[in-house]
Tab-separated table of C-alpha atoms and ligand atoms in Angstrom:
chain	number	residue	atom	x	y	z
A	275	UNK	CA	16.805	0.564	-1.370
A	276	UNK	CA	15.941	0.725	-4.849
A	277	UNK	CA	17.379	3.298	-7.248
A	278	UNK	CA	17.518	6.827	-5.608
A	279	UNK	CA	15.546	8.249	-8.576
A	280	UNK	CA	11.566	7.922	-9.111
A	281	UNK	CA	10.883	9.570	-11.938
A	282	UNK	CA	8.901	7.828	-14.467
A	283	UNK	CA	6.365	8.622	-17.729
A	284	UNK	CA	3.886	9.313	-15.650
A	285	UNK	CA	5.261	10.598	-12.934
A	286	UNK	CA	7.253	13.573	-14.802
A	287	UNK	CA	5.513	16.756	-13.561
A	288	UNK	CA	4.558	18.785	-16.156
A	289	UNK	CA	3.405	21.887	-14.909
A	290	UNK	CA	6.202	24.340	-13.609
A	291	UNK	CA	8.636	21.550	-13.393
A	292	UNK	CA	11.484	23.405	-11.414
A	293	UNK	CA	9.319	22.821	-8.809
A	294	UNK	CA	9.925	18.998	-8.693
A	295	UNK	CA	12.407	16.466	-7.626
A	296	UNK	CA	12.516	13.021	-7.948
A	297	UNK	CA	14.846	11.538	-4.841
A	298	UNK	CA	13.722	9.040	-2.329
A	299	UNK	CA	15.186	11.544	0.505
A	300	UNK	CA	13.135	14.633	-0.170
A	301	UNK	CA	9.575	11.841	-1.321
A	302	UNK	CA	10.747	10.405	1.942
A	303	UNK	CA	11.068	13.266	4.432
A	304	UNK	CA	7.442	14.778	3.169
A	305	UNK	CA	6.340	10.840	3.482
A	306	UNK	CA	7.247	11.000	6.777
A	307	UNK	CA	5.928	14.530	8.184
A	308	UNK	CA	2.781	13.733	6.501
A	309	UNK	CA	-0.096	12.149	8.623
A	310	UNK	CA	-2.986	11.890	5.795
A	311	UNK	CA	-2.516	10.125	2.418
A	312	UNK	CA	-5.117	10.936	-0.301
A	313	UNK	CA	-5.663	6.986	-1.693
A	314	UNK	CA	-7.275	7.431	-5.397
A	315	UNK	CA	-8.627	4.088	-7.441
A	316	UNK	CA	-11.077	3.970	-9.994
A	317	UNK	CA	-13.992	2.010	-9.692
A	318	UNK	CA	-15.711	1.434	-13.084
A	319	UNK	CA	-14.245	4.380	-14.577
A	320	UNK	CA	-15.729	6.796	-10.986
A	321	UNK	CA	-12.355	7.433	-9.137
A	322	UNK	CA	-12.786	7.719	-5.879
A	323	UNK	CA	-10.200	9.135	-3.652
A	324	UNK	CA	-10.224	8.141	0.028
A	325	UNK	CA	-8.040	9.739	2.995
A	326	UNK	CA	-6.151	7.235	4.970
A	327	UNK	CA	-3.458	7.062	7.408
A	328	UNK	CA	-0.372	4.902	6.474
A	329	UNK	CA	3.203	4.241	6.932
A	330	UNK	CA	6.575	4.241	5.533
A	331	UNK	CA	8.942	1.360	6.022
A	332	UNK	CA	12.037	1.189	3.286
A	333	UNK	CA	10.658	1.818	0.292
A	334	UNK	CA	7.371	0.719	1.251
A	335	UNK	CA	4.157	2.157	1.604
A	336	UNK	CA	1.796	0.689	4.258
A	337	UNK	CA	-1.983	0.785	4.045
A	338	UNK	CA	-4.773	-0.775	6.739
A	339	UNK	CA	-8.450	-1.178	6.838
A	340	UNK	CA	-11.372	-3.526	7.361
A	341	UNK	CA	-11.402	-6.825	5.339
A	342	UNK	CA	-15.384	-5.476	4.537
A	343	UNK	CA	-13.794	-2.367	2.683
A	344	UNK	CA	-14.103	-1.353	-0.488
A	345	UNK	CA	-11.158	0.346	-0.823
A	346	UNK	CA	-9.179	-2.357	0.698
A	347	UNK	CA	-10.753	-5.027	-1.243
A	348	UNK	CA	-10.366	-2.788	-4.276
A	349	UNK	CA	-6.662	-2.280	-4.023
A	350	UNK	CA	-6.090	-6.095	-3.208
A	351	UNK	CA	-7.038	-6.997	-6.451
A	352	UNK	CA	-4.234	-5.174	-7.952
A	353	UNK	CA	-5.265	-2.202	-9.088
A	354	UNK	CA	-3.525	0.637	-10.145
A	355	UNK	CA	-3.464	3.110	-7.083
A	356	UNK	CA	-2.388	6.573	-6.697
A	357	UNK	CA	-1.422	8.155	-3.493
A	358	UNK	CA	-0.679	11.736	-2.173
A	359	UNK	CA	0.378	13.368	0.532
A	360	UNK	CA	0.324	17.011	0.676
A	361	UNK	CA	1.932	19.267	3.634
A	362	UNK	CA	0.514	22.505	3.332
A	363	UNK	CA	3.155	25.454	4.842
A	364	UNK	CA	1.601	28.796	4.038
A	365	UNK	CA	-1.070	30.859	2.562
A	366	UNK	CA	0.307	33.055	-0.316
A	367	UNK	CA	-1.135	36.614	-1.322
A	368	UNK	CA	-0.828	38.041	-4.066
A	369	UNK	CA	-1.663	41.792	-5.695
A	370	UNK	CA	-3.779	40.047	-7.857
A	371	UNK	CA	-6.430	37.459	-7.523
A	372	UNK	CA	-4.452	35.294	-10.010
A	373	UNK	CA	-1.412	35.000	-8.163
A	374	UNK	CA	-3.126	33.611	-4.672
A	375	UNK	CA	-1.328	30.479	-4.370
A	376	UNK	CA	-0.120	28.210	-1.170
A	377	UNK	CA	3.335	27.072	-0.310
A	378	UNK	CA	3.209	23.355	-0.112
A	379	UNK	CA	5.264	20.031	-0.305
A	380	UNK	CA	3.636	17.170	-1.749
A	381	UNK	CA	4.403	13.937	-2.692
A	382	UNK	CA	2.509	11.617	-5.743
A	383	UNK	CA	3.403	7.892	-5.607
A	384	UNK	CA	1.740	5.433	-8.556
A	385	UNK	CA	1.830	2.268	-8.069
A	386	UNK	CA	-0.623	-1.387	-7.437
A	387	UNK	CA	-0.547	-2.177	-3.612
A	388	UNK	CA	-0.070	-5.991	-2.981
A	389	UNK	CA	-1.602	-7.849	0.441
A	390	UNK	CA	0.393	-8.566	3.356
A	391	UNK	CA	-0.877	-12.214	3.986
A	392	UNK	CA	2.014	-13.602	6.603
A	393	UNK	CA	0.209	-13.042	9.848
A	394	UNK	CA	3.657	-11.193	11.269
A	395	UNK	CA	4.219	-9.347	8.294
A	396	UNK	CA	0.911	-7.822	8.869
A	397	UNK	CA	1.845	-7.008	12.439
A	398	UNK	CA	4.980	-5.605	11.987
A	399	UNK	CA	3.412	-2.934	9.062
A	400	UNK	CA	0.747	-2.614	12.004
A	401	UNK	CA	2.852	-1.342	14.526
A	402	UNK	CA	4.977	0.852	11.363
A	403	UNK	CA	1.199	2.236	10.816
A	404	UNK	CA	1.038	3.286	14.683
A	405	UNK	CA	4.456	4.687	14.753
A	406	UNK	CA	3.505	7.023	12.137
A	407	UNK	CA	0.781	8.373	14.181
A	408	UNK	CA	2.957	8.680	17.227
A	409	UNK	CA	6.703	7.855	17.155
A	410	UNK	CA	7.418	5.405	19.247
A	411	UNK	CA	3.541	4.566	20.250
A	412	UNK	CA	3.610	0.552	19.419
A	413	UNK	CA	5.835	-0.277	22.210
A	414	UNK	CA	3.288	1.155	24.571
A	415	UNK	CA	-0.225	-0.170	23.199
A	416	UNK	CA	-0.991	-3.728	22.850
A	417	UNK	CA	-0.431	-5.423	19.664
A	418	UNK	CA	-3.540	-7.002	17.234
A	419	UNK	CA	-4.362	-9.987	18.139
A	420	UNK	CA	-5.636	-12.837	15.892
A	421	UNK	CA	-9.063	-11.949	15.919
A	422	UNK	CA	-8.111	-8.056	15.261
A	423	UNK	CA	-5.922	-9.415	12.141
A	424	UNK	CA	-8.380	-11.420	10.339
A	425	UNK	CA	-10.581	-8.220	10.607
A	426	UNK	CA	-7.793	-6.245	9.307
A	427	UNK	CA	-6.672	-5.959	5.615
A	428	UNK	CA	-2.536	-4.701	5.479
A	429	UNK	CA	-1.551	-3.833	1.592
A	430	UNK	CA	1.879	-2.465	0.907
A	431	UNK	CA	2.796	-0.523	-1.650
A	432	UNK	CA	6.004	-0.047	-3.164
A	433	UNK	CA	7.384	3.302	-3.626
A	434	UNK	CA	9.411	3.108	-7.587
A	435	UNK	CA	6.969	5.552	-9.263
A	436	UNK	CA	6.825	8.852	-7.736
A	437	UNK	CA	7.569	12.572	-7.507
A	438	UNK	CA	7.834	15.536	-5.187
A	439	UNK	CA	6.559	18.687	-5.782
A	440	UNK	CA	6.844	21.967	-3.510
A	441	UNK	CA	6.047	25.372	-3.885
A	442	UNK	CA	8.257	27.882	-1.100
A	443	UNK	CA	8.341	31.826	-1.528
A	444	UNK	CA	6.656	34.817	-1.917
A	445	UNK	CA	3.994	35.557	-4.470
A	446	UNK	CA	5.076	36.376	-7.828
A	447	UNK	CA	3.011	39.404	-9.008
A	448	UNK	CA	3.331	41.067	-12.178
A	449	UNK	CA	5.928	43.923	-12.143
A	450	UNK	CA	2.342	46.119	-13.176
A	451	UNK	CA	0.973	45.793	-9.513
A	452	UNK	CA	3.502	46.137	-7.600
A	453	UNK	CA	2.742	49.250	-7.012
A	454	UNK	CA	-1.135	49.313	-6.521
A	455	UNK	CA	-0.652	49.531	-2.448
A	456	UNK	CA	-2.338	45.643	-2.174
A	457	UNK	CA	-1.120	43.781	1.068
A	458	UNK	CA	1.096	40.967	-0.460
A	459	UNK	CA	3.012	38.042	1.365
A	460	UNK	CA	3.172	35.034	2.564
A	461	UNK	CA	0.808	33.700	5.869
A	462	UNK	CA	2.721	30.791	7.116
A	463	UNK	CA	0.518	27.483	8.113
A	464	UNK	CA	1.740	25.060	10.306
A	465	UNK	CA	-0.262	22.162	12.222
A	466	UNK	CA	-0.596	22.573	15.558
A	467	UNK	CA	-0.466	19.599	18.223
A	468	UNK	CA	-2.696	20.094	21.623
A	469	UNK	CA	-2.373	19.239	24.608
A	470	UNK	CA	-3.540	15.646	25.181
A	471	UNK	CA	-7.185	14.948	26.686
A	472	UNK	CA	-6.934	12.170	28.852
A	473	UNK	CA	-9.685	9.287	28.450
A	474	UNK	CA	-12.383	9.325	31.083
A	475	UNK	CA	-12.130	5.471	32.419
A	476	UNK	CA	-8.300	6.306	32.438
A	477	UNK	CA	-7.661	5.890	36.107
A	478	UNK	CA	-4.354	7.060	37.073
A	479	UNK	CA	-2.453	6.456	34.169
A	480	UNK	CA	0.455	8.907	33.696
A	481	UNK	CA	1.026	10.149	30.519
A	482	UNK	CA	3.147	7.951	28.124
A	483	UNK	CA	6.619	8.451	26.871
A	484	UNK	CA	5.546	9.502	23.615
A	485	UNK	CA	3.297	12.044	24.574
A	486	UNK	CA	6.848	13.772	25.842
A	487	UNK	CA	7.018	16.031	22.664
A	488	UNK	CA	3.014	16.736	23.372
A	489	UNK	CA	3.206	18.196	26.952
A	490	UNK	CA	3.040	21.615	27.829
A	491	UNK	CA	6.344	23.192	28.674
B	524	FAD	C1	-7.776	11.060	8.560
B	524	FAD	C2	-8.447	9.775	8.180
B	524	FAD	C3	-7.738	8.603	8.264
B	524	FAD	C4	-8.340	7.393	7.903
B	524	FAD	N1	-7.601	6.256	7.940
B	524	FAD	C5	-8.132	5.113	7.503
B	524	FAD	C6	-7.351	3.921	7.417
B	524	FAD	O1	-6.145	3.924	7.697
B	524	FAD	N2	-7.946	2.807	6.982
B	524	FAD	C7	-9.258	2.771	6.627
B	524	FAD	O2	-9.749	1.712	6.218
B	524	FAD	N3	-10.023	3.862	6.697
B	524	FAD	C8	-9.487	5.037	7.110
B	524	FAD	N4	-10.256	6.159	7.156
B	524	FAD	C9	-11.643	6.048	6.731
B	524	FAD	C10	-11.654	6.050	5.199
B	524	FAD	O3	-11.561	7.400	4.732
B	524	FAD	C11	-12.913	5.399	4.614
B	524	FAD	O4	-14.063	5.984	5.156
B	524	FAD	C12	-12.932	3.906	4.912
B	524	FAD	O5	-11.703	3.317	4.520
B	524	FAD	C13	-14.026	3.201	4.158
B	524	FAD	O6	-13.643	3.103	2.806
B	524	FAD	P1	-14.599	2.387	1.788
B	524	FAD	O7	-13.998	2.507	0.427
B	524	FAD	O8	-14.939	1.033	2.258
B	524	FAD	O9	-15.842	3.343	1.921
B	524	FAD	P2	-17.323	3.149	1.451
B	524	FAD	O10	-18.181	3.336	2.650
B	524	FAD	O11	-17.490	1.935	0.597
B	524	FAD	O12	-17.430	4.422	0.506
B	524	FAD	C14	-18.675	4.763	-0.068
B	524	FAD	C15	-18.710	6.254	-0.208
B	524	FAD	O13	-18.705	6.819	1.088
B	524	FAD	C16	-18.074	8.065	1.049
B	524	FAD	N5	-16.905	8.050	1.961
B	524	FAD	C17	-16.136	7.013	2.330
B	524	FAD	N6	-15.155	7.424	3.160
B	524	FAD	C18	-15.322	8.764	3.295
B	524	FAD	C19	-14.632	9.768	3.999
B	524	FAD	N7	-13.547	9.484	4.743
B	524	FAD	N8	-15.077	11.028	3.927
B	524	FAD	C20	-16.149	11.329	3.195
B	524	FAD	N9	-16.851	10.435	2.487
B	524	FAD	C21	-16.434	9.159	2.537
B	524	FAD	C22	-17.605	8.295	-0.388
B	524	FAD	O14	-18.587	9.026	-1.065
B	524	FAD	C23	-17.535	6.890	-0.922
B	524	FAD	O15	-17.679	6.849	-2.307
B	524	FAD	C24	-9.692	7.379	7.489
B	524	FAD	C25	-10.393	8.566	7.405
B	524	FAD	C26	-9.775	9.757	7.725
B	524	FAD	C27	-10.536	11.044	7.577
């Protein structure tokens, strides 16, 4: 692991910085709840910013798409990349119409993303994609083959640039309203797993062991 901090320049956060940290446990943990990351190049001065799944292995970022992308072809020549991942946790009202705000944990990692080009270290970040999407998920699907591969673009990106930021509480209203009679608080948000939906050429296929957490009680 590199060094536990990953504060840099341009990764200091500015703006109410209390609410930031800088270890690789707390980028990590959000890192790892997250399912979405927010993947922002510029193309010819037009950043674009382009939601992706990924996954986290060490201190490692892993990113997958089509060789025909131009994200993916974008990143793989180097270019500087930013990536977030927000996890947003509740809805918070305010008195006022200034102090709406949400309670969220996000993470910011800056960095250039490099090509996976050995053949199994391409799988392996594969299957660390997968597992992100469902723990424990690769050992039950079958892996790329070759042809799937050479379709397949796999960048990592190295997490040594980053920061945290997270917002948690109630709203903080003037010490003037408080007494207007306004509804104030907080309206918690959390993401909500179904129950799964079985394909139709299934068959009789019982549901897999990582679907466990997914079943109804
Ligand atoms: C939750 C989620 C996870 C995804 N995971 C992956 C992944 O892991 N790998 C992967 O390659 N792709 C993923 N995608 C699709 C990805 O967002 C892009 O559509 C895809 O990578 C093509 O990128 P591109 O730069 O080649 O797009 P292009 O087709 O070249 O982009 C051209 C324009 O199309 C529009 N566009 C492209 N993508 C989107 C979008 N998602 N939503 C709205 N407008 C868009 C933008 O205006 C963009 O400027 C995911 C999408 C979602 C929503």
């Amino acid at each position: 692991m590199g060094t536990n901090q990953l504060q840099t320049e341009a990764t200091t956060v500015k703006r109410l910085p209390a609410r930031a940290s800088y270890e690789r446990d707390e980028a990590y943990a959000v890192l790892d709840e997250g399912l979405i990351a927010h993947v922002g190049i510029a193309v010819d001065g037009q950043p674009f910013v382009i939601p992706m799944v990924y996954g986290r292995d060490g201190d490692r970022l892993l990113l997958h798409g089509s060789v025909a992308s131009r994200l993916l072809r974008t990143l793989d020549t180097g270019t500087p990349v930013c990536v977030t991942v927000t996890i947003l946790d509740g809805l918070v009202l305010a008195r006022s119409q200034f102090h709406h705000s949400m309670n969220y944990r996000s993470v910011v990692v800056l960095g250039t993303a490099t090509r996976l080009g050995d053949p199994a270290a391409a799988a392996a970040a594969l299957e660390c994609i997968v597992d992100h999407i469902v723990p424990g998920r690769p050992a039950e699907a079958r892996p790329g083959n070759d042809a799937e591969l050479r379709q397949t673009t796999v960048l990592e990106l190295p997490i040594e640039a980053a920061s945290v930021k997270r917002r948690t509480g109630g709203p903080i209203d003037d010490d003037a309203d408080l007494d207007l009679g306004i509804w104030a608080g907080v309206v918690p948000v959390h993401l909500s797993i179904g129950e799964p939906v079985p394909d139709p050429d299934l068959g009789d296929v019982a549901l897999p062991a990582s679907l466990d957490p997914y079943r109804r009680p």
